[in-house]
mmCIF file of C-alpha atoms in Angstrom:
data_model
loop_
_atom_site.group_PDB
_atom_site.id
_atom_site.type_symbol
_atom_site.label_atom_id
_atom_site.label_comp_id
_atom_site.label_asym_id
_atom_site.label_seq_id
_atom_site.Cartn_x
_atom_site.Cartn_y
_atom_site.Cartn_z
ATOM 1 C CA MET A 5 81.345 125.664 71.486
ATOM 2 C CA ALA A 6 79.241 122.597 69.375
ATOM 3 C CA THR A 7 81.702 120.180 68.487
ATOM 4 C CA ALA A 8 81.558 119.470 64.333
ATOM 5 C CA PRO A 9 79.674 115.562 64.119
ATOM 6 C CA VAL A 10 81.599 113.082 63.444
ATOM 7 C CA VAL A 11 81.907 111.509 59.941
ATOM 8 C CA ALA A 12 82.188 108.054 59.553
ATOM 9 C CA ARG A 13 85.277 105.911 58.122
ATOM 10 C CA PRO A 14 83.962 103.176 56.426
ATOM 11 C CA THR A 15 87.130 100.463 56.645
ATOM 12 C CA SER A 16 85.119 97.311 54.254
ATOM 13 C CA VAL A 17 83.173 97.343 51.541
ATOM 14 C CA VAL A 18 79.887 95.616 50.272
ATOM 15 C CA PHE A 19 79.437 95.267 46.534
ATOM 16 C CA ASP A 20 76.740 94.243 44.380
ATOM 17 C CA VAL A 21 77.582 92.125 41.331
ATOM 18 C CA GLY A 22 75.374 91.815 38.349
ATOM 19 C CA ASN A 23 76.537 95.966 36.395
ATOM 20 C CA VAL A 24 78.566 96.224 39.245
ATOM 21 C CA LEU A 25 81.905 93.492 38.761
ATOM 22 C CA VAL A 26 80.705 91.952 36.556
ATOM 23 C CA ASP A 27 78.515 92.796 32.869
ATOM 24 C CA TRP A 28 74.780 91.247 32.827
ATOM 25 C CA ASN A 29 73.310 92.080 28.726
ATOM 26 C CA PRO A 30 70.568 88.546 28.476
ATOM 27 C CA ARG A 31 69.585 90.638 25.624
ATOM 28 C CA ALA A 32 73.245 90.234 23.569
ATOM 29 C CA LEU A 33 72.789 86.612 24.680
ATOM 30 C CA PHE A 34 69.104 85.604 23.045
ATOM 31 C CA ALA A 35 70.116 88.300 20.279
ATOM 32 C CA ARG A 36 72.269 85.101 18.693
ATOM 33 C CA TYR A 37 69.467 82.908 18.631
ATOM 34 C CA VAL A 38 66.623 85.746 17.530
ATOM 35 C CA THR A 39 67.546 87.579 14.494
ATOM 36 C CA ASP A 40 64.108 89.575 13.826
ATOM 37 C CA SER A 41 64.742 92.922 16.143
ATOM 38 C CA ALA A 42 60.334 92.641 16.481
ATOM 39 C CA ARG A 43 60.878 88.964 18.307
ATOM 40 C CA LEU A 44 63.701 89.855 19.421
ATOM 41 C CA ASP A 45 61.842 92.837 21.181
ATOM 42 C CA ARG A 46 59.130 90.857 22.139
ATOM 43 C CA LEU A 47 61.385 88.129 23.733
ATOM 44 C CA MET A 48 62.319 90.408 25.776
ATOM 45 C CA GLY A 49 60.203 93.124 27.114
ATOM 46 C CA GLU A 50 56.998 90.319 27.101
ATOM 47 C CA VAL A 51 58.352 87.031 28.313
ATOM 48 C CA LEU A 52 61.966 87.059 29.604
ATOM 49 C CA THR A 53 61.548 90.065 31.749
ATOM 50 C CA LEU A 54 63.010 91.371 34.231
ATOM 51 C CA GLU A 55 59.947 90.958 36.724
ATOM 52 C CA TRP A 56 60.001 87.340 35.839
ATOM 53 C CA HIS A 57 63.453 86.961 36.537
ATOM 54 C CA THR A 58 63.645 88.891 39.830
ATOM 55 C CA GLN A 59 61.139 85.154 40.817
ATOM 56 C CA HIS A 60 64.502 83.687 40.876
ATOM 57 C CA ASP A 61 66.934 86.181 42.628
ATOM 58 C CA ALA A 62 63.906 86.093 44.678
ATOM 59 C CA GLY A 63 64.484 81.979 45.242
ATOM 60 C CA ARG A 64 62.205 79.849 43.336
ATOM 61 C CA ASN A 65 62.981 76.873 41.165
ATOM 62 C CA PHE A 66 63.646 78.065 37.472
ATOM 63 C CA ALA A 67 61.939 74.586 36.774
ATOM 64 C CA ASP A 68 58.713 76.027 38.674
ATOM 65 C CA THR A 69 58.356 79.427 36.654
ATOM 66 C CA SER A 70 59.722 78.324 33.111
ATOM 67 C CA ALA A 71 56.865 75.904 33.217
ATOM 68 C CA GLU A 72 54.387 78.947 33.779
ATOM 69 C CA ARG A 73 56.305 80.878 31.476
ATOM 70 C CA ILE A 74 55.922 78.299 28.961
ATOM 71 C CA ALA A 75 52.320 77.952 29.195
ATOM 72 C CA LEU A 76 51.604 81.426 28.520
ATOM 73 C CA TYR A 77 53.712 81.315 26.023
ATOM 74 C CA PRO A 78 54.713 78.240 24.568
ATOM 75 C CA ASP A 79 55.349 79.751 20.926
ATOM 76 C CA GLU A 80 58.554 80.609 22.979
ATOM 77 C CA ALA A 81 59.442 77.490 25.363
ATOM 78 C CA GLU A 82 62.775 76.657 23.612
ATOM 79 C CA ASN A 83 63.981 80.476 24.377
ATOM 80 C CA ILE A 84 62.579 80.179 27.561
ATOM 81 C CA ARG A 85 64.495 76.714 28.545
ATOM 82 C CA ARG A 86 67.356 78.574 26.941
ATOM 83 C CA TRP A 87 67.136 81.325 30.203
ATOM 84 C CA GLY A 88 68.107 78.207 32.319
ATOM 85 C CA ALA A 89 70.473 75.724 30.176
ATOM 86 C CA GLU A 90 72.748 79.434 29.295
ATOM 87 C CA PHE A 91 71.656 81.866 32.440
ATOM 88 C CA ASP A 92 76.151 81.570 32.536
ATOM 89 C CA ALA A 93 76.581 82.977 29.016
ATOM 90 C CA THR A 94 73.563 86.479 29.820
ATOM 91 C CA ILE A 95 76.933 87.590 32.408
ATOM 92 C CA GLY A 96 79.813 88.787 30.722
ATOM 93 C CA ASP A 97 82.984 90.263 31.439
ATOM 94 C CA LEU A 98 84.529 92.036 34.637
ATOM 95 C CA LEU A 99 83.712 95.888 34.414
ATOM 96 C CA PRO A 100 86.490 98.034 33.136
ATOM 97 C CA GLY A 101 88.772 98.077 36.070
ATOM 98 C CA MET A 102 87.071 96.308 38.330
ATOM 99 C CA ALA A 103 89.395 93.408 39.122
ATOM 100 C CA GLY A 104 92.334 95.941 39.534
ATOM 101 C CA LEU A 105 90.060 97.745 41.938
ATOM 102 C CA VAL A 106 89.429 94.880 43.650
ATOM 103 C CA ALA A 107 93.141 93.078 43.273
ATOM 104 C CA ASP A 108 93.792 96.823 45.491
ATOM 105 C CA LEU A 109 91.281 96.790 48.758
ATOM 106 C CA ASP A 110 92.309 93.082 48.317
ATOM 107 C CA GLY A 111 95.872 94.338 48.928
ATOM 108 C CA ARG A 112 95.584 96.438 51.560
ATOM 109 C CA GLN A 113 93.955 94.241 53.260
ATOM 110 C CA VAL A 114 90.247 95.449 53.476
ATOM 111 C CA PRO A 115 87.560 93.405 54.334
ATOM 112 C CA LEU A 116 86.026 93.261 50.622
ATOM 113 C CA TYR A 117 81.472 91.081 51.150
ATOM 114 C CA ALA A 118 79.152 91.100 48.373
ATOM 115 C CA ILE A 119 74.976 91.829 48.571
ATOM 116 C CA THR A 120 73.822 89.702 44.998
ATOM 117 C CA ASN A 121 70.331 89.462 43.776
ATOM 118 C CA PHE A 122 71.537 85.998 41.867
ATOM 119 C CA SER A 123 68.971 82.602 41.367
ATOM 120 C CA HIS A 124 69.725 80.624 44.074
ATOM 121 C CA GLU A 125 70.642 77.684 41.206
ATOM 122 C CA PHE A 126 71.990 80.088 38.793
ATOM 123 C CA TRP A 127 75.056 81.636 41.140
ATOM 124 C CA PRO A 128 76.972 78.085 41.885
ATOM 125 C CA PRO A 129 78.571 77.922 38.354
ATOM 126 C CA PHE A 130 78.873 82.142 38.814
ATOM 127 C CA ARG A 131 80.648 81.620 41.357
ATOM 128 C CA ALA A 132 82.830 78.629 40.492
ATOM 129 C CA ARG A 133 83.494 80.497 37.279
ATOM 130 C CA GLU A 134 84.449 83.746 38.501
ATOM 131 C CA ALA A 135 86.895 81.829 41.691
ATOM 132 C CA ALA A 136 89.721 84.058 41.091
ATOM 133 C CA LEU A 137 87.591 87.043 41.777
ATOM 134 C CA PHE A 138 85.071 85.683 44.787
ATOM 135 C CA ASP A 139 88.068 84.144 46.524
ATOM 136 C CA ARG A 140 89.200 87.326 47.433
ATOM 137 C CA PHE A 141 86.181 88.115 49.660
ATOM 138 C CA ARG A 142 85.072 86.910 53.766
ATOM 139 C CA ASP A 143 81.445 86.443 52.763
ATOM 140 C CA ILE A 144 78.895 86.202 49.812
ATOM 141 C CA VAL A 145 74.914 86.978 50.574
ATOM 142 C CA VAL A 146 72.961 85.780 47.582
ATOM 143 C CA SER A 147 69.307 86.748 47.774
ATOM 144 C CA GLY A 148 67.820 83.629 46.214
ATOM 145 C CA GLU A 149 69.929 81.867 49.437
ATOM 146 C CA GLU A 150 67.753 83.984 51.858
ATOM 147 C CA LYS A 151 65.041 84.206 49.931
ATOM 148 C CA LEU A 152 65.161 88.170 50.493
ATOM 149 C CA ILE A 153 65.937 90.029 47.838
ATOM 150 C CA LYS A 154 67.364 94.303 47.833
ATOM 151 C CA PRO A 155 65.618 96.674 48.377
ATOM 152 C CA ASP A 156 63.608 94.666 51.302
ATOM 153 C CA PRO A 157 65.787 95.873 54.591
ATOM 154 C CA ALA A 158 65.700 92.237 55.611
ATOM 155 C CA ILE A 159 68.283 91.859 53.463
ATOM 156 C CA TYR A 160 70.749 94.563 54.464
ATOM 157 C CA ALA A 161 70.208 93.409 58.534
ATOM 158 C CA LEU A 162 71.417 89.687 57.458
ATOM 159 C CA ALA A 163 74.294 90.870 55.542
ATOM 160 C CA LEU A 164 75.426 93.315 58.402
ATOM 161 C CA GLU A 165 75.451 90.742 61.455
ATOM 162 C CA ARG A 166 76.395 87.989 59.056
ATOM 163 C CA PHE A 167 79.571 90.109 58.124
ATOM 164 C CA GLY A 168 79.972 91.645 61.995
ATOM 165 C CA LEU A 169 79.283 94.694 60.911
ATOM 166 C CA THR A 170 78.651 97.955 62.792
ATOM 167 C CA PRO A 171 76.434 100.372 61.124
ATOM 168 C CA GLY A 172 78.932 102.684 59.911
ATOM 169 C CA GLU A 173 81.595 100.047 58.917
ATOM 170 C CA ALA A 174 81.010 99.682 55.150
ATOM 171 C CA LEU A 175 81.205 100.935 52.028
ATOM 172 C CA PHE A 176 77.739 99.636 50.159
ATOM 173 C CA VAL A 177 78.250 100.084 46.201
ATOM 174 C CA ASP A 178 75.013 99.172 44.185
ATOM 175 C CA ASP A 179 74.680 100.582 40.335
ATOM 176 C CA ARG A 180 70.614 101.350 41.315
ATOM 177 C CA ALA A 181 69.773 104.151 43.907
ATOM 178 C CA ASP A 182 66.957 101.745 45.496
ATOM 179 C CA ASN A 183 69.355 99.528 46.226
ATOM 180 C CA VAL A 184 71.391 102.504 47.459
ATOM 181 C CA GLU A 185 69.052 104.196 49.293
ATOM 182 C CA ALA A 186 67.828 101.086 51.302
ATOM 183 C CA GLY A 187 71.281 99.944 51.899
ATOM 184 C CA GLU A 188 71.780 103.420 53.682
ATOM 185 C CA CYS A 189 68.958 103.253 55.696
ATOM 186 C CA ALA A 190 70.037 99.690 56.615
ATOM 187 C CA GLY A 191 73.278 102.034 57.731
ATOM 188 C CA PHE A 192 75.909 101.288 55.196
ATOM 189 C CA LEU A 193 77.608 104.410 53.685
ATOM 190 C CA GLY A 194 76.393 104.111 49.909
ATOM 191 C CA HIS A 195 77.836 104.148 46.561
ATOM 192 C CA ARG A 196 75.725 104.525 43.371
ATOM 193 C CA PHE A 197 77.911 103.151 40.789
ATOM 194 C CA ILE A 198 78.963 104.246 37.908
ATOM 195 C CA ASP A 199 81.612 103.207 36.641
ATOM 196 C CA ALA A 200 85.635 102.150 38.007
ATOM 197 C CA SER A 201 87.334 105.196 38.152
ATOM 198 C CA THR A 202 84.560 107.237 39.846
ATOM 199 C CA LEU A 203 84.171 104.030 41.868
ATOM 200 C CA ARG A 204 88.169 104.201 43.274
ATOM 201 C CA THR A 205 87.632 107.942 43.743
ATOM 202 C CA ALA A 206 85.391 107.879 46.115
ATOM 203 C CA LEU A 207 87.429 104.885 47.936
ATOM 204 C CA GLU A 208 90.625 107.493 47.414
ATOM 205 C CA GLN A 209 88.552 110.008 49.180
ATOM 206 C CA LEU A 210 87.383 107.771 52.106
ATOM 207 C CA GLY A 211 91.067 106.515 52.836
ATOM 208 C CA LEU A 212 90.281 102.837 51.532
ATOM 209 C CA LEU A 213 92.959 103.479 48.489
#
């Protein structure tokens, strides 16, 4: 008689940061300064785009990317510079329920880690701001520091090695489907983040809470 396959039960949790642990909404910041809706739409849809910002997550310096952007959009020079000067203000509060969930995992002595797409320049002040949260984490891979970015398989391989984890040993939580899929291909059990309540239920089912 054939035996049933063994179902891996992770013992650690690896989090994404933006839009999993904390709210990230750049438009909310710039809406304070740009009251004309058409101009705001152009600013966020053409000038301060996610594709442009991804260069920071990949390790480029803001001084370089902003100079290039200002050359293209000199009329928005002030707002382009503001992206760097006030980036921390684009990051809101912890998402509902996430502080308690992380604290509960830590209280159960579940090893906590993170893999985040984040600028090497913008990360330190944010990490300091949220020290109460991140002090619970054993290690965090920051894309801008490594010059590797999700969903590149290399960043997951680096995380497994650095965290000392083997495939199947950790649950990876991210709000983006492509990042979750890449994590699963690298050997993580994946969870597409919706909200803290849904994640808590998944963690309970896995015996982590």
